[in-house]
XYZ file of C-alpha atoms in Angstrom:
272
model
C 242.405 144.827 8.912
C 241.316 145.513 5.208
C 237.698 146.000 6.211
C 239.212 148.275 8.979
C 240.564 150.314 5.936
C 237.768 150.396 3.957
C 235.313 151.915 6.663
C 238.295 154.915 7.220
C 238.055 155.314 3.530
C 234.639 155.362 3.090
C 234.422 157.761 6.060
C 236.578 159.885 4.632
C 235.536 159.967 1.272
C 231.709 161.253 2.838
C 233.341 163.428 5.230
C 235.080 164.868 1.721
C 231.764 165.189 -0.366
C 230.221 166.702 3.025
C 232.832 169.663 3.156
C 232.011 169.879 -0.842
C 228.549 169.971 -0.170
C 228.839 172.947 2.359
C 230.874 175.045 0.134
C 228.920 174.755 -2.913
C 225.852 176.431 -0.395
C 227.298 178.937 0.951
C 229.192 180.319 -2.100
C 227.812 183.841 -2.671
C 227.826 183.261 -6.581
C 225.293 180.178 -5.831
C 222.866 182.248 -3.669
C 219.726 183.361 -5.223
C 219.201 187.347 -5.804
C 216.404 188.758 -2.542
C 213.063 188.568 -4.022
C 210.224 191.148 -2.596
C 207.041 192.030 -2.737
C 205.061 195.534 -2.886
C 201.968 194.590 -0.559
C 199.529 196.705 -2.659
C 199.306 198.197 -6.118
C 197.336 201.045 -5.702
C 198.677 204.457 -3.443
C 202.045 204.952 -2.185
C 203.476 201.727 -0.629
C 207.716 201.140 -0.293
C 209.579 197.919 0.575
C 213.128 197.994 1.882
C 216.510 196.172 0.183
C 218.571 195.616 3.682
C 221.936 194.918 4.363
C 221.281 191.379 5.338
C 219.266 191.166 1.351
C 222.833 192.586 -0.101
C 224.371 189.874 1.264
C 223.012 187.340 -1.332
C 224.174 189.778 -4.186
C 223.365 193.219 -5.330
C 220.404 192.492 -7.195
C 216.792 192.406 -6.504
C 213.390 191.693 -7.736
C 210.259 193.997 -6.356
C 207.047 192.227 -7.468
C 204.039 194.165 -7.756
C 200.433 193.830 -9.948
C 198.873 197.555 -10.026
C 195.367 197.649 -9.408
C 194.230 200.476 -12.201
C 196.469 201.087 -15.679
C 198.184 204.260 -15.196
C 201.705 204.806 -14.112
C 203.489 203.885 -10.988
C 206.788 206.390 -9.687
C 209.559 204.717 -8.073
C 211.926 206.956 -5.503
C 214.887 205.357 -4.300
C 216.952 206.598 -1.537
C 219.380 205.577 0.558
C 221.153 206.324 3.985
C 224.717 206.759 2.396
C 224.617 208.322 -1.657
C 225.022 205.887 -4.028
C 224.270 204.874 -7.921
C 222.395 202.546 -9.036
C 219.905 200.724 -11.582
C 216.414 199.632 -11.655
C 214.248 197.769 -15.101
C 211.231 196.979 -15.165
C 210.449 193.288 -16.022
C 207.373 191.050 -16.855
C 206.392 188.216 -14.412
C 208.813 186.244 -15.972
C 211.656 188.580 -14.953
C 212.069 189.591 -19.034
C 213.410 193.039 -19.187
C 210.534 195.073 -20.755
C 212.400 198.407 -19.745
C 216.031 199.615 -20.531
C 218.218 199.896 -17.550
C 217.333 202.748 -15.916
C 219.902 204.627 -13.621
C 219.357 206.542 -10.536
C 221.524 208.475 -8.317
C 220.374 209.465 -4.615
C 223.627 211.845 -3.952
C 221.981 214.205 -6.844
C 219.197 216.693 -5.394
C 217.084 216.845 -8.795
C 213.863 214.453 -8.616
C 214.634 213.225 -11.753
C 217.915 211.724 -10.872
C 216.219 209.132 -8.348
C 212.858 208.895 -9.330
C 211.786 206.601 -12.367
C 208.297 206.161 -13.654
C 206.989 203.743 -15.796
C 203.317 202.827 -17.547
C 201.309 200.022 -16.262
C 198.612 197.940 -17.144
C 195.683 196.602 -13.901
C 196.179 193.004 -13.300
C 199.621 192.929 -15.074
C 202.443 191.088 -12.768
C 205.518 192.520 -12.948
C 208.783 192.624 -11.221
C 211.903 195.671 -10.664
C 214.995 194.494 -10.646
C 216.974 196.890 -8.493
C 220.818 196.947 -8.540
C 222.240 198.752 -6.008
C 225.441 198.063 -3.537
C 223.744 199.860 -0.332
C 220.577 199.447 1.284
C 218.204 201.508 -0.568
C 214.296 202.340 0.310
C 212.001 201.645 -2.837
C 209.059 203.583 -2.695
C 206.463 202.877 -5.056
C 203.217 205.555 -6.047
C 200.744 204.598 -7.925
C 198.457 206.559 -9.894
C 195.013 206.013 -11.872
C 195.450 206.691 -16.118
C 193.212 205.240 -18.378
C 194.611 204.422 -21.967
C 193.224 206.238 -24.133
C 191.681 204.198 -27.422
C 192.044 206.618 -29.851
C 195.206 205.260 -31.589
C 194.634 206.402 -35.234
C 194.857 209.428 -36.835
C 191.165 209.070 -38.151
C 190.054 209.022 -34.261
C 192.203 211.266 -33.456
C 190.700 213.579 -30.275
C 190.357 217.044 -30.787
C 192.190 219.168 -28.232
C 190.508 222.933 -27.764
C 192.932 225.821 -27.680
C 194.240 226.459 -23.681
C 192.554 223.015 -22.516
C 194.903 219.528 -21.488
C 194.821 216.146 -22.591
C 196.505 213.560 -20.030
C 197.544 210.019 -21.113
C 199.816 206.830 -20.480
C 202.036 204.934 -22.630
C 201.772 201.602 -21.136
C 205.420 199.545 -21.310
C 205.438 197.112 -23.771
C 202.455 198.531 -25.738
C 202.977 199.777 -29.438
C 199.625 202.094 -29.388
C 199.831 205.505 -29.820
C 197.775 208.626 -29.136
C 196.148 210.788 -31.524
C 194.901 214.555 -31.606
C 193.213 217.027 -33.688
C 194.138 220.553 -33.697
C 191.790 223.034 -35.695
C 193.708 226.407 -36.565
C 191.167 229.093 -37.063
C 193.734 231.455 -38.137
C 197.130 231.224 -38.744
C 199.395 231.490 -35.778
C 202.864 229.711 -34.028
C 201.400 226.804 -32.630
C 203.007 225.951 -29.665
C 202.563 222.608 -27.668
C 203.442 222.511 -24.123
C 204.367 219.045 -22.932
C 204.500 217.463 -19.740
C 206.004 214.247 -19.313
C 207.436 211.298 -16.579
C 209.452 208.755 -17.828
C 211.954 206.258 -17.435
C 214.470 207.016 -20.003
C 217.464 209.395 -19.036
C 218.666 209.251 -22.737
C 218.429 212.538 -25.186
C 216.322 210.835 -27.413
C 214.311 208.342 -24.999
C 210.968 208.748 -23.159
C 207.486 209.743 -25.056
C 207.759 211.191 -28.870
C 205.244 213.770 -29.713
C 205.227 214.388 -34.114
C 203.221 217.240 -35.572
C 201.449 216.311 -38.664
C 199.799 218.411 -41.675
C 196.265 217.336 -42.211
C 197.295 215.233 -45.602
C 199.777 213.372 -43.647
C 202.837 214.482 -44.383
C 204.954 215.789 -40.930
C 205.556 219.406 -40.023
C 208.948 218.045 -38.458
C 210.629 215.262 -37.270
C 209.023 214.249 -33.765
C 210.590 215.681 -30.375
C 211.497 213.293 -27.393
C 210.774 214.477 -23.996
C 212.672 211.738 -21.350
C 213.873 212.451 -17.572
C 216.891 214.532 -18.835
C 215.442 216.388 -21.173
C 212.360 217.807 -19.752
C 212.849 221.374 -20.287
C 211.926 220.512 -23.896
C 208.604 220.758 -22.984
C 207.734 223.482 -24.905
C 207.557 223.078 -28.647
C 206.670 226.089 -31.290
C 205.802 225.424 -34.843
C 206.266 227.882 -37.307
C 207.132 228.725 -40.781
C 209.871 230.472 -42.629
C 209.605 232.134 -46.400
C 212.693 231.408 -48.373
C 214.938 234.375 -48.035
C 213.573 235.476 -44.928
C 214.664 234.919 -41.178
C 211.462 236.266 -40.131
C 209.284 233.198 -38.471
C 205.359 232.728 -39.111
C 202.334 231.201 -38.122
C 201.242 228.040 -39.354
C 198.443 228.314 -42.213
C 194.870 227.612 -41.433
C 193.720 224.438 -41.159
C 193.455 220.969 -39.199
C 197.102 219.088 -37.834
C 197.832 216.544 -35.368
C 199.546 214.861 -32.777
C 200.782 212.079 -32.179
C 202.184 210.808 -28.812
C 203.840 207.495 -28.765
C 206.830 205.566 -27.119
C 210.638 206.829 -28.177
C 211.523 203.798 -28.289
C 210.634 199.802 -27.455
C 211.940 200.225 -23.941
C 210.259 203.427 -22.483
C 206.530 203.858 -21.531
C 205.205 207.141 -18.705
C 202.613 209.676 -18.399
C 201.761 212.986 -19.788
C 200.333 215.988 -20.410
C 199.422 218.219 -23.796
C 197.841 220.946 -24.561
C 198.678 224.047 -26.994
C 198.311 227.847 -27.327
């Protein structure tokens, strides 16, 4: 009778950590976020975040290793609008981006497109938040870094002609040019840019600097929601006067750089 008792109790005891067991699995808060995979890193490839991935949670992780440094432009879309966030992340899943938001019920590109810099051979990973099943289409595109990150190797840019360059995410250099004023006139830069950043004072930072060093003014950001800054006229003003003048003759330069430790992009300078 007693052992009869024991063998119910045991029975139920592993029926109880069995029922445990199954709950603890199929908890949604236990399930791991859908990892994917872009299956090149070079052109325009897209992988899909279904309905059956959202099930396991709203977040996901895109890996991808581009084959040539440059930048790579993600476009989201979806069937029904929606908001949502995408940052770029290391191998390791580190965030090496800010949290970048799109929205696919706006009709401006910027909205739902996203661009970041990339390094050849560098594993990374997205992490896309979204709460609908969302198409993640990925181009990339060739830009070599350029290795004049100094002011004394700064590149000189002729009048009319453009420069193109990458800031790469998670990389401190900066470009450098050389301007040579043969006469005094309004310098104006014209700037074009894609970036991560929606903030006013994220994306790339171009400064204007006197040939001694000193700044001309305080450096303009150019980032996804600000892109009509993209045109940029230095002058000068005499005291008194409201009337606005050329810069003096002489050498200045540029320098192009991230806005900040979380945005990185392409662009495009040249001035008239």
């Amino acid at each position: 009778m007693e052992k009869s008792i024991l063998k119910r109790a045991v029975s139920l005891a592993l029926a109880v950590v069995m029922v445990f067991s199954v709950l603890v699995v199929v908890d949604p808060k236990e399930v791991k976020a859908a990892d994917k995979t872009l299956a090149a890193g070079a052109g325009t490839v897209a992988v899909d975040i279904t309905e059956e991935d959202l099930k396991a949670g709203t977040t996901s992780y895109v890996a991808f290793t581009p084959v040539k440094t440059g930048y790579v432009t993600f476009t989201m879309s979806t069937a029904a609008p929606t908001i949502g966030y995408v940052t770029l992340c290391d191998a390791a899943k580190t965030p090496l981006s800010s949290r970048d938001g799109f929205n696919t019920a706006e009709t401006g590109a910027f909205y739902y497109q996203i661009n970041y810099g990339v390094k050849a051979g560098t594993s990374y990973a997205l992490k896309v938040e979204t709460d609908k099943a969302t198409n993640v289409k990925a181009e990339f595109v060739k830009q070599n870094k350029s290795r004049k990150n100094s002011r004394k190797k700064a590149v000189t840019i002729k009048e009319g002609k453009v420069k193109k360059g990458v800031m790469i995410a998670d990389n401190k250099k900066a470009d450098w040019y050389k301007i040579n004023l043969t006469k005094s006139k309004k310098l104006k830069l014209v700037i074009k840019t894609k970036t991560n950043s929606f903030e006013k004072y994220g994306g790339l930072k171009f400064t204007l600097y006197k040939s001694n060093g000193k700044i001309v003014t305080s450096g303009d950001c150019i980032s996804r929601a600000w892109s009509e800054k993209g045109k940029i006229t230095y002058y000068t003003k005499r005291y008194g006067s409201s009337k606005k003048y050329g810069l003096p003759t002489g050498t200045y330069y540029v320098k192009v750089e991230r806005a900040n430790s979380t945005s990185s992009g392409y662009y495009e300078l040249k001035w008239k």
